[in-house]
Coordinates of C-alpha atoms and ligand atoms in Angstrom, one line a residue:
Chain A
M1 CA -34.6 -10.7 -1.5
E2 CA -31.8 -12.2 -3.5
S3 CA -28.8 -13.3 -1.5
V4 CA -25.3 -11.8 -2.2
I5 CA -23.4 -14.9 -1.2
K6 CA -24.7 -18.4 -1.4
I7 CA -22.5 -21.3 -0.4
E8 CA -23.6 -24.9 -0.6
H9 CA -21.7 -27.7 1.0
I10 CA -18.2 -26.5 0.1
N11 CA -15.1 -28.5 0.9
K12 CA -11.5 -27.6 0.5
E13 CA -8.7 -30.1 0.8
F14 CA -5.0 -29.3 0.6
K15 CA -2.5 -31.9 -0.4
I16 CA 0.5 -31.7 1.8
L17 CA 3.8 -33.2 0.8
K18 CA 5.1 -35.5 3.6
K19 CA 8.8 -34.7 3.7
R20 CA 11.0 -37.6 4.5
E21 CA 14.0 -37.1 6.8
G22 CA 17.6 -36.7 5.9
L23 CA 19.4 -36.6 2.5
K24 CA 18.2 -40.1 1.6
G25 CA 14.7 -39.0 2.3
S26 CA 15.0 -35.9 0.1
I27 CA 16.3 -37.9 -2.7
K28 CA 13.4 -40.4 -2.3
D29 CA 11.0 -37.4 -2.3
L30 CA 12.2 -36.5 -5.8
F31 CA 11.0 -39.7 -7.2
S32 CA 8.0 -40.7 -5.2
R33 CA 6.0 -38.1 -3.5
D34 CA 3.9 -39.0 -0.5
Y35 CA 0.9 -36.7 0.1
S36 CA -1.5 -36.4 2.9
T37 CA -4.7 -34.5 2.7
L38 CA -5.8 -31.8 5.0
K39 CA -9.5 -30.9 5.1
A40 CA -9.3 -27.1 5.7
V41 CA -13.0 -26.5 5.0
N42 CA -15.5 -29.2 5.7
D43 CA -19.0 -29.1 4.3
I44 CA -19.9 -25.5 4.9
S45 CA -23.1 -23.9 3.7
M46 CA -24.5 -20.4 4.3
E47 CA -26.5 -17.7 2.7
I48 CA -25.8 -14.0 3.2
M49 CA -28.2 -11.2 2.4
P50 CA -27.4 -7.7 1.0
G51 CA -26.2 -5.3 3.7
E52 CA -25.6 -8.0 6.3
M53 CA -22.5 -7.8 8.5
V54 CA -21.4 -11.3 9.3
G55 CA -18.7 -12.2 11.8
Y56 CA -16.8 -15.3 10.7
L57 CA -15.3 -16.5 13.9
G58 CA -12.9 -19.3 14.8
P59 CA -9.6 -20.0 16.4
N60 CA -6.3 -20.0 14.4
G61 CA -6.2 -22.5 11.6
A62 CA -10.0 -23.1 11.7
G63 CA -10.3 -22.4 7.9
K64 CA -11.6 -18.8 7.9
S65 CA -9.1 -17.5 5.4
T66 CA -9.5 -20.5 3.2
T67 CA -13.2 -19.8 3.0
I68 CA -12.6 -16.2 2.2
K69 CA -10.2 -17.1 -0.5
M70 CA -12.8 -19.3 -2.1
M71 CA -15.4 -16.6 -1.9
T72 CA -13.0 -14.2 -3.6
G73 CA -12.2 -16.6 -6.3
I74 CA -8.5 -17.2 -5.8
L75 CA -9.1 -20.7 -4.5
K76 CA -11.3 -23.3 -6.1
P77 CA -13.3 -25.4 -3.7
T78 CA -12.6 -29.1 -3.9
S79 CA -16.3 -29.6 -4.1
G80 CA -19.5 -27.7 -3.5
K81 CA -21.1 -24.6 -4.9
I82 CA -20.4 -20.9 -4.4
I83 CA -22.2 -18.0 -5.9
V84 CA -21.1 -14.4 -5.2
N85 CA -23.0 -11.5 -6.8
G86 CA -24.7 -14.1 -9.0
K87 CA -21.5 -15.5 -10.4
V88 CA -19.1 -18.3 -9.6
P89 CA -16.1 -16.5 -8.2
Y90 CA -13.2 -18.6 -9.6
T91 CA -14.4 -19.0 -13.2
N92 CA -13.8 -15.3 -14.0
R93 CA -11.7 -14.0 -11.2
T94 CA -10.5 -10.8 -12.8
Q95 CA -14.0 -9.7 -13.8
N96 CA -15.6 -10.7 -10.5
A97 CA -13.0 -8.7 -8.7
E98 CA -14.7 -5.5 -10.0
D99 CA -17.5 -5.8 -7.5
I100 CA -15.8 -6.9 -4.3
G101 CA -13.3 -5.4 -1.9
V102 CA -10.8 -7.4 0.1
V103 CA -8.5 -6.6 3.0
F104 CA -6.1 -9.2 4.4
G105 CA -4.9 -7.9 7.8
Q106 CA -1.2 -7.0 7.9
R107 CA -0.8 -7.3 4.1
T108 CA -1.3 -3.9 2.6
Q109 CA -2.5 -3.7 -1.0
L110 CA -1.5 -0.1 -1.4
W111 CA 1.7 1.0 -3.1
W112 CA 4.4 1.1 -0.4
A113 CA 6.3 4.1 -1.6
L114 CA 3.4 6.3 -2.7
P115 CA 1.3 8.7 -0.7
V116 CA -2.1 7.1 0.0
I117 CA -3.9 9.5 -2.3
E118 CA -1.8 8.4 -5.2
S119 CA -2.6 4.8 -4.5
F120 CA -6.3 5.8 -4.5
N121 CA -5.9 7.6 -7.8
I122 CA -4.4 4.5 -9.3
L123 CA -7.3 2.5 -7.9
K124 CA -9.7 5.0 -9.4
E125 CA -8.3 4.0 -12.8
I126 CA -8.2 0.3 -12.1
Y127 CA -11.8 0.2 -11.0
R128 CA -12.8 3.0 -13.4
I129 CA -14.6 4.9 -10.6
D130 CA -16.3 8.0 -12.0
K131 CA -15.1 11.3 -10.8
K132 CA -18.1 12.2 -8.7
T133 CA -18.3 8.9 -6.8
Y134 CA -14.5 9.2 -6.2
Q135 CA -14.6 12.7 -4.8
D136 CA -17.7 11.9 -2.7
N137 CA -16.0 8.9 -1.2
L138 CA -12.8 10.8 -0.4
E139 CA -14.8 13.5 1.4
Y140 CA -16.9 11.0 3.1
F141 CA -13.9 9.1 4.5
D142 CA -12.4 12.4 5.7
A143 CA -15.6 13.3 7.5
L144 CA -15.8 9.9 9.0
I145 CA -12.4 9.4 10.5
G146 CA -10.4 12.5 9.4
A147 CA -8.7 10.4 6.7
G148 CA -7.7 13.6 5.0
E149 CA -4.6 13.8 7.3
L150 CA -3.4 10.4 6.0
Y151 CA -3.9 11.1 2.3
Q152 CA -0.5 12.7 1.8
K153 CA 1.4 10.2 3.9
T154 CA 3.2 7.4 2.2
V155 CA 2.3 3.9 3.3
R156 CA 5.8 3.1 4.5
Q157 CA 5.6 6.0 7.0
M158 CA 2.4 4.7 8.6
S159 CA 1.8 2.6 11.6
L160 CA 0.1 -0.8 11.1
G161 CA -3.2 0.7 12.4
Q162 CA -3.1 3.6 10.0
R163 CA -2.2 1.3 7.1
T164 CA -5.1 -1.0 8.0
L165 CA -7.5 2.0 8.1
C166 CA -6.3 3.1 4.6
D167 CA -6.6 -0.5 3.3
I168 CA -10.2 -0.7 4.5
L169 CA -11.0 2.7 2.9
A170 CA -9.4 1.5 -0.3
S171 CA -11.6 -1.6 -0.3
F172 CA -14.7 0.6 -0.2
L173 CA -13.5 3.1 -2.7
H174 CA -15.3 1.6 -5.7
N175 CA -18.5 1.0 -3.8
P176 CA -18.3 -2.8 -4.1
S177 CA -21.4 -4.9 -3.1
V178 CA -19.4 -7.1 -0.8
V179 CA -16.3 -6.4 1.3
F180 CA -14.2 -9.2 2.8
L181 CA -12.1 -8.3 5.8
D182 CA -9.7 -11.0 7.0
E183 CA -8.6 -10.3 10.6
P184 CA -8.6 -6.5 10.2
T185 CA -7.9 -5.9 13.9
I186 CA -5.1 -8.4 14.3
G187 CA -2.0 -7.0 16.1
L188 CA -3.6 -3.6 16.9
D189 CA -3.9 -1.9 20.2
V190 CA -7.2 -1.3 21.9
S191 CA -7.9 2.2 20.8
M192 CA -7.0 1.4 17.1
K193 CA -9.2 -1.6 17.3
S194 CA -12.2 0.4 18.4
K195 CA -11.5 3.1 15.7
I196 CA -11.4 0.4 13.0
R197 CA -14.6 -1.2 14.4
E198 CA -16.3 2.2 14.2
L199 CA -15.2 2.7 10.7
I200 CA -16.4 -0.7 9.5
R201 CA -19.7 -0.2 11.2
A202 CA -20.3 3.2 9.6
L203 CA -19.3 2.0 6.2
N204 CA -21.6 -1.0 6.4
K205 CA -24.5 1.1 7.6
E206 CA -24.1 4.2 5.3
K207 CA -23.3 2.3 2.1
G208 CA -25.3 -0.8 2.8
T209 CA -22.3 -2.9 1.8
T210 CA -22.3 -6.5 2.8
V211 CA -19.4 -7.2 5.0
I212 CA -17.8 -10.5 5.9
L213 CA -15.4 -10.2 8.7
T214 CA -13.2 -12.9 10.0
T215 CA -11.6 -12.7 13.4
H216 CA -10.7 -14.6 16.4
D217 CA -11.4 -11.7 18.7
M218 CA -14.8 -11.9 20.4
G219 CA -14.6 -8.1 20.9
D220 CA -14.8 -7.6 17.1
V221 CA -18.1 -9.5 16.7
D222 CA -19.5 -8.0 19.9
A223 CA -19.0 -4.5 18.6
L224 CA -20.0 -5.2 15.0
C225 CA -21.9 -8.2 13.9
S226 CA -25.6 -9.1 14.3
R227 CA -24.9 -12.5 12.9
I228 CA -22.0 -14.8 13.6
V229 CA -20.8 -18.0 12.1
I230 CA -18.4 -20.0 14.0
I231 CA -16.1 -22.6 12.5
D232 CA -13.6 -24.9 14.1
K233 CA -11.3 -27.4 12.3
G234 CA -13.1 -26.6 9.1
K235 CA -16.6 -27.4 10.4
M236 CA -19.3 -25.0 11.0
I237 CA -20.5 -25.2 14.5
Y238 CA -22.7 -22.2 14.9
D239 CA -24.7 -19.9 12.6
N240 CA -27.1 -17.6 14.3
S241 CA -27.6 -14.2 15.8
I242 CA -25.3 -12.7 18.3
E243 CA -28.2 -12.0 20.6
K244 CA -28.8 -15.7 21.0
L245 CA -25.1 -16.3 21.8
R246 CA -25.1 -13.3 24.1
S247 CA -28.1 -14.6 26.0
F248 CA -26.0 -17.6 26.8
F249 CA -22.6 -16.0 27.4
G250 CA -23.7 -12.6 28.6
D251 CA -23.9 -14.2 32.1
Y252 CA -20.5 -15.7 31.9
R253 CA -17.7 -14.0 33.7
T254 CA -14.0 -14.8 33.7
V255 CA -12.0 -13.8 36.7
K256 CA -8.3 -14.1 36.3
L257 CA -6.3 -14.4 39.5
K258 CA -2.8 -14.4 40.9
F259 CA -2.1 -15.4 44.4
N260 CA 0.7 -14.6 46.8
K261 CA 3.0 -17.2 45.3
K262 CA 5.3 -16.7 42.4
E263 CA 3.1 -17.9 39.6
E264 CA 5.6 -16.6 37.1
V265 CA 8.2 -19.1 38.1
M266 CA 5.9 -22.0 38.9
Q267 CA 5.9 -25.2 36.8
T268 CA 2.8 -25.6 34.7
E269 CA 1.9 -28.9 36.5
A270 CA 2.0 -27.1 39.9
L271 CA -0.2 -24.4 38.6
E272 CA -2.6 -26.9 37.1
K273 CA -2.7 -28.6 40.5
E274 CA -3.5 -25.4 42.2
A275 CA -6.3 -24.6 39.7
E276 CA -7.7 -28.1 40.3
D277 CA -7.7 -27.6 44.0
L278 CA -9.4 -24.3 43.7
Q279 CA -12.1 -25.7 41.4
S280 CA -12.9 -28.6 43.8
F281 CA -12.9 -26.1 46.7
L282 CA -15.3 -23.8 44.9
K283 CA -17.5 -26.6 43.8
S284 CA -17.9 -27.7 47.4
Q285 CA -18.7 -24.2 48.5
F286 CA -21.3 -23.5 45.7
K287 CA -23.1 -26.7 45.1
G288 CA -25.6 -25.5 42.6
A289 CA -23.2 -23.7 40.2
K290 CA -22.8 -26.2 37.4
S291 CA -20.7 -23.9 35.2
L292 CA -18.2 -22.9 37.8
S293 CA -14.7 -24.0 36.8
A294 CA -11.0 -23.0 37.2
S295 CA -8.2 -23.5 34.7
V296 CA -4.7 -22.2 34.0
D297 CA -4.4 -19.4 31.5
D298 CA -0.9 -18.2 30.8
K299 CA 0.4 -18.0 34.4
W300 CA -3.0 -16.9 35.6
I301 CA -5.6 -19.0 37.3
S302 CA -8.8 -18.3 35.5
V303 CA -12.2 -18.9 37.1
L304 CA -15.2 -19.1 34.8
L305 CA -18.6 -18.6 36.3
K306 CA -22.2 -17.9 35.4
E307 CA -23.8 -14.9 37.1
D308 CA -27.3 -16.4 37.4
E309 CA -25.9 -19.4 39.2
V310 CA -23.7 -17.6 41.6
H311 CA -22.6 -14.0 41.9
M312 CA -19.1 -13.1 41.0
M313 CA -18.6 -11.1 44.2
K314 CA -19.5 -14.1 46.3
V315 CA -17.0 -16.2 44.5
I316 CA -14.3 -13.7 44.9
N317 CA -15.0 -13.2 48.6
C318 CA -15.0 -16.9 49.2
I319 CA -11.6 -17.2 47.5
Q320 CA -10.2 -14.3 49.3
E321 CA -11.1 -15.8 52.7
K322 CA -9.0 -18.8 51.8
K323 CA -6.1 -17.2 50.0
K324 CA -4.6 -13.8 49.6
I325 CA -5.3 -12.5 46.1
R326 CA -2.3 -10.5 44.7
D327 CA -3.7 -9.5 41.3
M328 CA -7.0 -9.8 39.6
T329 CA -8.5 -9.0 36.2
L330 CA -12.0 -9.4 34.8
E331 CA -12.4 -10.5 31.1
E332 CA -15.0 -11.2 28.6
I333 CA -15.3 -14.8 27.7
S334 CA -12.7 -15.9 25.1
T335 CA -13.5 -17.3 21.7
E336 CA -11.9 -20.5 22.8
S337 CA -14.2 -20.9 25.8
V338 CA -17.3 -20.1 23.7
I339 CA -16.3 -22.8 21.2
K340 CA -15.7 -25.2 24.0
K341 CA -19.1 -24.5 25.4
I342 CA -20.8 -24.9 22.1
Y343 CA -19.0 -28.2 21.7
E344 CA -20.1 -29.3 25.1
G345 CA -23.7 -28.8 23.9
D346 CA -24.6 -25.9 26.1
I347 CA -26.0 -24.0 23.2
Q348 CA -27.4 -24.9 19.8
Chain B
M1 CA -24.9 2.9 -16.9
E2 CA -22.0 2.3 -14.5
K3 CA -22.4 -1.4 -14.6
Q4 CA -22.4 -1.4 -18.4
N5 CA -19.2 0.6 -18.4
K6 CA -17.5 -1.9 -16.1
S7 CA -18.2 -4.8 -18.4
L8 CA -16.2 -3.1 -21.2
K9 CA -13.0 -5.0 -21.9
K10 CA -9.8 -3.5 -20.6
G11 CA -7.6 -3.2 -23.7
L12 CA -4.1 -2.1 -24.5
R13 CA -4.9 1.6 -24.1
F14 CA -6.2 1.0 -20.6
Y15 CA -3.0 -0.8 -19.6
M16 CA -0.7 1.7 -21.2
H17 CA -2.5 4.5 -19.4
L18 CA -2.3 2.7 -16.1
Y19 CA 1.3 1.8 -16.5
R20 CA 2.3 5.4 -17.3
M21 CA 0.4 6.5 -14.2
I22 CA 2.1 4.1 -11.9
L23 CA 5.5 4.7 -13.4
I24 CA 5.2 8.5 -13.1
Q25 CA 4.1 8.3 -9.5
D26 CA 6.9 5.9 -8.7
L27 CA 9.5 8.1 -10.4
K28 CA 8.2 11.1 -8.5
S29 CA 8.6 9.3 -5.2
K30 CA 12.1 8.1 -6.2
M31 CA 13.1 11.6 -7.1
S32 CA 12.2 12.8 -3.7
Y33 CA 14.9 10.6 -2.4
R34 CA 17.4 12.2 -4.8
A35 CA 20.5 11.0 -2.9
D36 CA 19.3 7.4 -3.3
F37 CA 18.8 7.9 -6.9
I38 CA 22.2 9.4 -7.6
I39 CA 24.1 6.9 -5.5
S40 CA 22.5 3.9 -7.1
T41 CA 23.1 5.3 -10.6
I42 CA 26.7 6.0 -9.8
G43 CA 27.0 2.6 -8.2
M44 CA 25.7 0.9 -11.3
I45 CA 28.1 2.8 -13.5
L46 CA 31.0 1.8 -11.3
T47 CA 29.9 -1.8 -11.3
N48 CA 29.8 -1.7 -15.0
L49 CA 33.2 0.0 -15.2
S50 CA 34.8 -2.8 -13.2
G51 CA 33.1 -5.4 -15.4
F52 CA 34.4 -3.6 -18.4
A53 CA 37.9 -3.4 -17.0
A54 CA 38.1 -7.1 -16.8
F55 CA 36.7 -7.4 -20.3
W56 CA 39.3 -4.9 -21.6
I57 CA 42.3 -6.6 -20.0
L58 CA 41.2 -9.9 -21.5
F59 CA 40.7 -8.6 -25.0
R60 CA 43.5 -6.1 -25.3
N61 CA 46.0 -8.9 -25.7
F62 CA 44.0 -10.6 -28.4
P63 CA 43.5 -8.5 -31.5
S64 CA 40.8 -10.9 -32.6
I65 CA 39.1 -14.1 -31.3
K66 CA 38.0 -16.6 -33.9
G67 CA 37.7 -14.0 -36.5
W68 CA 36.0 -11.4 -34.3
S69 CA 37.8 -8.1 -33.9
Y70 CA 38.1 -6.3 -30.7
H71 CA 35.7 -3.6 -31.8
E72 CA 33.1 -6.1 -32.9
I73 CA 33.2 -7.8 -29.6
L74 CA 33.0 -4.4 -27.9
F75 CA 29.9 -3.7 -30.0
L76 CA 28.3 -6.9 -28.8
Y77 CA 29.2 -6.0 -25.2
G78 CA 27.5 -2.6 -25.5
F79 CA 24.5 -4.1 -27.3
S80 CA 24.0 -6.7 -24.6
L81 CA 24.1 -4.0 -21.9
L82 CA 21.2 -2.2 -23.7
A83 CA 19.3 -5.4 -24.2
I84 CA 19.3 -6.3 -20.5
T85 CA 18.3 -2.9 -19.4
P86 CA 14.5 -3.5 -19.8
V87 CA 14.5 -6.6 -17.8
Q88 CA 16.3 -4.8 -15.0
C89 CA 14.3 -1.6 -15.1
F90 CA 10.8 -3.0 -15.7
F91 CA 10.7 -6.6 -14.6
D92 CA 12.6 -6.4 -11.3
N93 CA 9.7 -7.5 -9.2
N94 CA 10.2 -11.0 -10.5
W95 CA 13.0 -11.2 -8.0
S96 CA 10.5 -10.9 -5.1
I97 CA 8.3 -13.9 -6.1
Y98 CA 10.1 -16.6 -4.3
R99 CA 10.0 -14.5 -1.1
M100 CA 6.4 -13.5 -1.5
V101 CA 5.4 -17.1 -2.1
Y102 CA 7.2 -18.1 1.0
T103 CA 5.6 -15.4 3.2
G104 CA 2.2 -15.7 1.5
D105 CA 2.3 -12.1 0.5
F106 CA 1.8 -12.8 -3.2
I107 CA -1.9 -13.4 -2.6
K108 CA -2.4 -9.6 -2.2
Y109 CA -2.0 -9.1 -5.9
C110 CA -4.8 -11.5 -6.7
F111 CA -7.8 -9.3 -5.8
R112 CA -7.6 -6.6 -8.5
P113 CA -9.7 -6.7 -11.7
V114 CA -6.6 -6.4 -13.9
N115 CA -4.2 -8.8 -15.5
L116 CA -2.2 -10.3 -12.7
F117 CA 1.2 -10.4 -14.5
F118 CA 0.8 -6.7 -15.4
Y119 CA -0.3 -5.7 -12.0
F120 CA 2.5 -7.5 -10.3
I121 CA 5.3 -6.4 -12.7
S122 CA 4.1 -2.8 -12.8
E123 CA 4.6 -2.3 -9.1
V124 CA 8.4 -2.0 -9.3
F125 CA 10.5 0.2 -11.5
D126 CA 14.1 -0.2 -10.8
I127 CA 16.2 2.8 -11.4
K128 CA 19.6 1.1 -11.2
G129 CA 19.2 -0.1 -14.8
V130 CA 19.6 3.5 -15.9
G131 CA 23.3 3.7 -15.0
Q132 CA 23.9 0.5 -17.0
F133 CA 21.9 1.9 -20.0
I134 CA 24.1 5.1 -20.0
F135 CA 27.2 3.0 -19.9
G136 CA 26.0 0.7 -22.7
V137 CA 25.2 3.6 -24.9
G138 CA 28.7 4.9 -24.5
V139 CA 30.4 1.6 -25.3
L140 CA 28.1 1.0 -28.2
A141 CA 28.7 4.5 -29.7
Y142 CA 32.4 4.0 -29.4
A143 CA 32.4 0.6 -31.2
W144 CA 29.9 1.9 -33.7
N145 CA 32.2 4.7 -34.7
K146 CA 35.3 2.4 -34.8
L147 CA 33.5 -0.1 -37.0
R148 CA 32.4 2.7 -39.3
I149 CA 28.8 1.7 -39.3
P150 CA 26.8 4.4 -41.0
C151 CA 24.8 6.6 -38.6
T152 CA 21.6 7.0 -40.6
P153 CA 18.0 6.9 -39.4
I154 CA 17.6 3.5 -41.0
Y155 CA 20.5 2.0 -39.1
L156 CA 19.3 3.6 -35.8
F157 CA 15.8 2.1 -36.4
V158 CA 17.4 -1.3 -37.0
L159 CA 19.3 -0.9 -33.8
L160 CA 16.2 0.0 -31.9
M161 CA 14.3 -3.0 -33.3
S162 CA 17.1 -5.4 -32.7
V163 CA 17.7 -4.2 -29.1
L164 CA 14.0 -4.6 -28.4
S165 CA 13.7 -8.1 -29.7
A166 CA 17.0 -9.0 -27.9
S167 CA 15.6 -7.7 -24.7
L168 CA 12.5 -9.9 -25.0
F169 CA 14.7 -12.9 -24.7
M170 CA 16.2 -11.8 -21.5
I171 CA 12.8 -10.8 -20.1
S172 CA 11.3 -14.1 -21.1
L173 CA 14.2 -16.1 -19.6
M174 CA 13.8 -14.3 -16.3
N175 CA 10.0 -14.7 -16.3
L176 CA 10.5 -18.4 -16.7
A177 CA 13.1 -18.5 -13.9
A178 CA 10.8 -16.4 -11.6
A179 CA 7.8 -18.6 -12.4
T180 CA 9.6 -21.6 -10.9
G181 CA 9.2 -19.8 -7.6
F182 CA 5.5 -20.7 -7.7
W183 CA 6.2 -24.4 -7.7
I184 CA 9.6 -24.7 -5.9
M185 CA 10.3 -23.2 -2.5
G186 CA 13.3 -20.9 -2.3
S187 CA 13.9 -20.6 -6.0
A188 CA 16.1 -17.5 -5.7
Y189 CA 18.8 -19.8 -7.0
V190 CA 17.1 -20.4 -10.2
M191 CA 16.8 -16.6 -10.7
I192 CA 20.5 -16.1 -9.9
F193 CA 21.5 -18.9 -12.1
A194 CA 19.4 -17.6 -15.0
F195 CA 20.7 -14.1 -14.6
K196 CA 24.3 -15.3 -14.8
F197 CA 23.7 -16.2 -18.4
K198 CA 23.7 -12.6 -19.3
D199 CA 27.5 -12.7 -19.0
Y200 CA 27.7 -15.3 -21.8
A201 CA 25.2 -13.4 -23.9
R202 CA 27.8 -10.8 -24.9
Y203 CA 30.1 -13.2 -26.8
P204 CA 29.7 -14.2 -30.4
I205 CA 28.1 -17.6 -30.3
T206 CA 30.8 -19.0 -32.7
I207 CA 33.5 -19.0 -30.0
F208 CA 31.6 -21.7 -28.1
N209 CA 31.8 -25.4 -28.9
P210 CA 28.9 -26.9 -30.9
V211 CA 27.1 -28.3 -27.8
F212 CA 27.0 -25.0 -26.1
R213 CA 26.2 -23.3 -29.4
F214 CA 23.1 -25.5 -29.6
I215 CA 22.1 -24.9 -26.0
F216 CA 22.6 -21.2 -26.2
T217 CA 20.5 -21.0 -29.4
F218 CA 17.7 -23.3 -28.8
I219 CA 17.5 -24.3 -25.1
I220 CA 18.5 -21.2 -23.1
P221 CA 18.4 -18.8 -26.1
I222 CA 20.9 -16.2 -24.8
A223 CA 22.5 -16.1 -28.3
F224 CA 19.6 -13.9 -29.1
V225 CA 20.4 -11.4 -26.4
A226 CA 23.2 -9.9 -28.4
Y227 CA 24.7 -12.1 -31.1
Y228 CA 21.9 -12.8 -33.6
P229 CA 20.1 -9.5 -33.5
S230 CA 23.3 -7.4 -33.7
L231 CA 24.5 -9.2 -36.8
F232 CA 22.2 -6.9 -38.8
L233 CA 24.6 -4.1 -37.9
V234 CA 28.0 -5.7 -37.4
R235 CA 28.1 -8.1 -40.3
A236 CA 25.4 -7.0 -42.7
D237 CA 26.9 -9.2 -45.4
E238 CA 26.4 -12.5 -43.7
V239 CA 23.0 -12.3 -41.9
P240 CA 21.7 -15.7 -41.0
L241 CA 18.0 -16.7 -41.0
L242 CA 17.9 -16.7 -37.2
T243 CA 18.7 -13.0 -37.2
Y244 CA 15.7 -12.3 -39.4
L245 CA 13.6 -14.5 -37.2
S246 CA 14.7 -13.0 -33.9
P247 CA 11.9 -10.5 -33.5
I248 CA 9.2 -13.0 -34.0
L249 CA 11.0 -15.6 -31.9
G250 CA 11.3 -13.0 -29.2
I251 CA 7.6 -12.4 -29.2
M252 CA 6.8 -16.1 -29.2
F253 CA 9.2 -16.7 -26.3
F254 CA 7.8 -13.9 -24.3
Y255 CA 4.3 -15.2 -24.8
L256 CA 5.3 -18.6 -23.7
S257 CA 7.0 -17.2 -20.6
Y258 CA 4.0 -15.2 -19.8
K259 CA 1.7 -18.2 -20.1
V260 CA 4.0 -20.3 -17.8
W261 CA 4.2 -17.4 -15.3
M262 CA 0.4 -17.1 -15.2
K263 CA -0.1 -20.8 -14.9
G264 CA 2.3 -20.8 -11.9
A265 CA 0.6 -17.9 -10.3
M266 CA -2.8 -19.5 -10.7
S267 CA -1.7 -22.9 -9.3
Y268 CA -0.2 -21.1 -6.4
S269 CA -2.4 -20.3 -3.5
G270 CA -1.4 -18.4 -0.5
T271 CA 0.0 -20.3 2.5
G272 CA -2.3 -20.2 5.6
S273 CA -2.6 -16.8 7.0
Ligands
LIG401 N1 -2.1 -23.4 0.7 C1 -2.2 -24.2 1.7 N2 -1.6 -25.4 1.7 C2 -1.7 -26.3 2.7 N3 -2.4 -26.1 3.8 C3 -3.0 -24.9 3.9 C4 -3.0 -23.9 2.9 N4 -3.7 -22.8 3.3 C5 -4.2 -23.1 4.5 N5 -3.8 -24.4 4.9 C6 -4.2 -25.1 6.1 O1 -5.6 -25.0 6.2 C7 -6.0 -24.8 7.6 C8 -6.9 -23.6 7.6 O2 -6.1 -22.4 7.4 P1 -6.7 -21.0 7.3 O3 -7.9 -20.9 6.5 O4 -5.6 -20.0 7.0 O5 -7.2 -20.8 8.9 P2 -7.6 -19.4 9.6 O6 -7.7 -18.3 8.6 O7 -8.9 -19.8 10.2 O8 -6.6 -19.2 10.7 C9 -4.7 -24.6 8.4 O9 -4.5 -25.9 9.0 C10 -3.7 -24.3 7.4 O10 -2.4 -24.8 7.8
LIG402 MG1 -6.6 -16.5 8.6

């Protein structure tokens, strides 16, 4: 099968003006400009097949949006090759836009003052969608998530979540072969997140549309993607199936704890000291547990453990015997910890 | 079949149709906020009335300025109001560029398979310009009558053509000013500065000293926003070459401003999001 997207060794560098200080500096800047270069994307290659749903994962500033911008043709790579739908995206941006859909989270592309259905009608003209396809899609969207209720609302009256829903629908309206979703769930509450995930999954499955989804939320990829690509500081550090990753991280548990003291008012150093003490205490108790560690996470003390090395309940019990636990939550492993683990060479 | 259809070029008819559609939708939504509509129209008429009062006090005491009669100057005044209506009504989104470049929001216009300039500009129709237009028509009709310019279809056609070419100069000037926003951060000042020139556009160029006359004709060509095009009507016996050239110069200037605008938009890439 022919790939939809093929990227070979792309790089993107940004020139950043080094601003000098003070008035004198500003005047100097007018005459001689001093640039530094920032490598936002560093030698990335990948190939994506029709119908795939790929999670493009990485912390803030990793270079995800920059990669998406290059794939949609609004940025030209500094070097390397990109082919999307058999064409080079930036050489004929306007024409290539016919066959892709794009959503940038929190930036609606719909007409602010118009009812959604009118925005859709305008898009129908812009993409020259034939009547039947258009009607079918409207009905399908309604059946899928009850979008019919939203059609008459103006975008300005909507919540961020409803707006994102409509933006995603709009990006599928012309049956593009690829849809790029840049952080579609950012800033949304849990129930809206899951609604949006459901919608994306259904659209990808029913229409066979290739979907590239960037996020820094592990929950998104967990719910949606069979393949994930992780980048950090512009470099690709992982490209494989989610199963493989899960087999490594499925056993990991994060237990976040607060003790009897007033963690809220404690100095960071004091908290870090406490985490350190806890870690050495736990290590001495569970000698075989290599992955066991404790760290500070936003006023919480966070304990990371691997279930096949030591049971979570055992660890909690052990801690409880030593100190009184005031508050506790269990969490999935964060993107940051996954990336850290990959860097540490736990997985390849 | 579908694919073949898509490769067809999108021509003038496509864009006219699209523009009409967006405009009608936008008007409909504006009408549904009727109070807003009425208040902003009245506001604009009042703004113009106060501007006009200042003008009137100034010129009442001078029966003529450098050979220009009160009614001739009034004619230019009304003419300039008409000529700046299109830029206010149809090109108002230009004012948002500097902000959208700053926030990175501009990037959202870049994903559609239509001309970027068209797509961006068509988004906003500003209704405030309507009040100004009504006021301008009133002033112009009064001066027209006093100057005893014949009111035949030919004269009206000349008026239409000269207003249209005059408006192109103001549009182009604002396009260029807006385009600076793609390169310079916080260029609202450039826009405000450029828009101020409309106040000079309403005077006959001959009242300025030669340096400004040159600047206002060839560098910042606001003399074309009222003076040159309206000479056809006001002083039909002494029409200079530049008056005849104003439509073609207007088109050329517009094309230039469009090219610069597009170049700016292309060189700009959204800030990290
Ligand atoms: N237009 C730009 N000019 C300069 N630097 C940029 C620009 N766009 C992005 N960057 C920088 O490139 C890096 C990657 O940004 P981005 O792709 O937006 O990251 P992500 O989407 O993964 O959060 C960041 O350090 C960002 O500051
Ligand atoms: Mg981003």
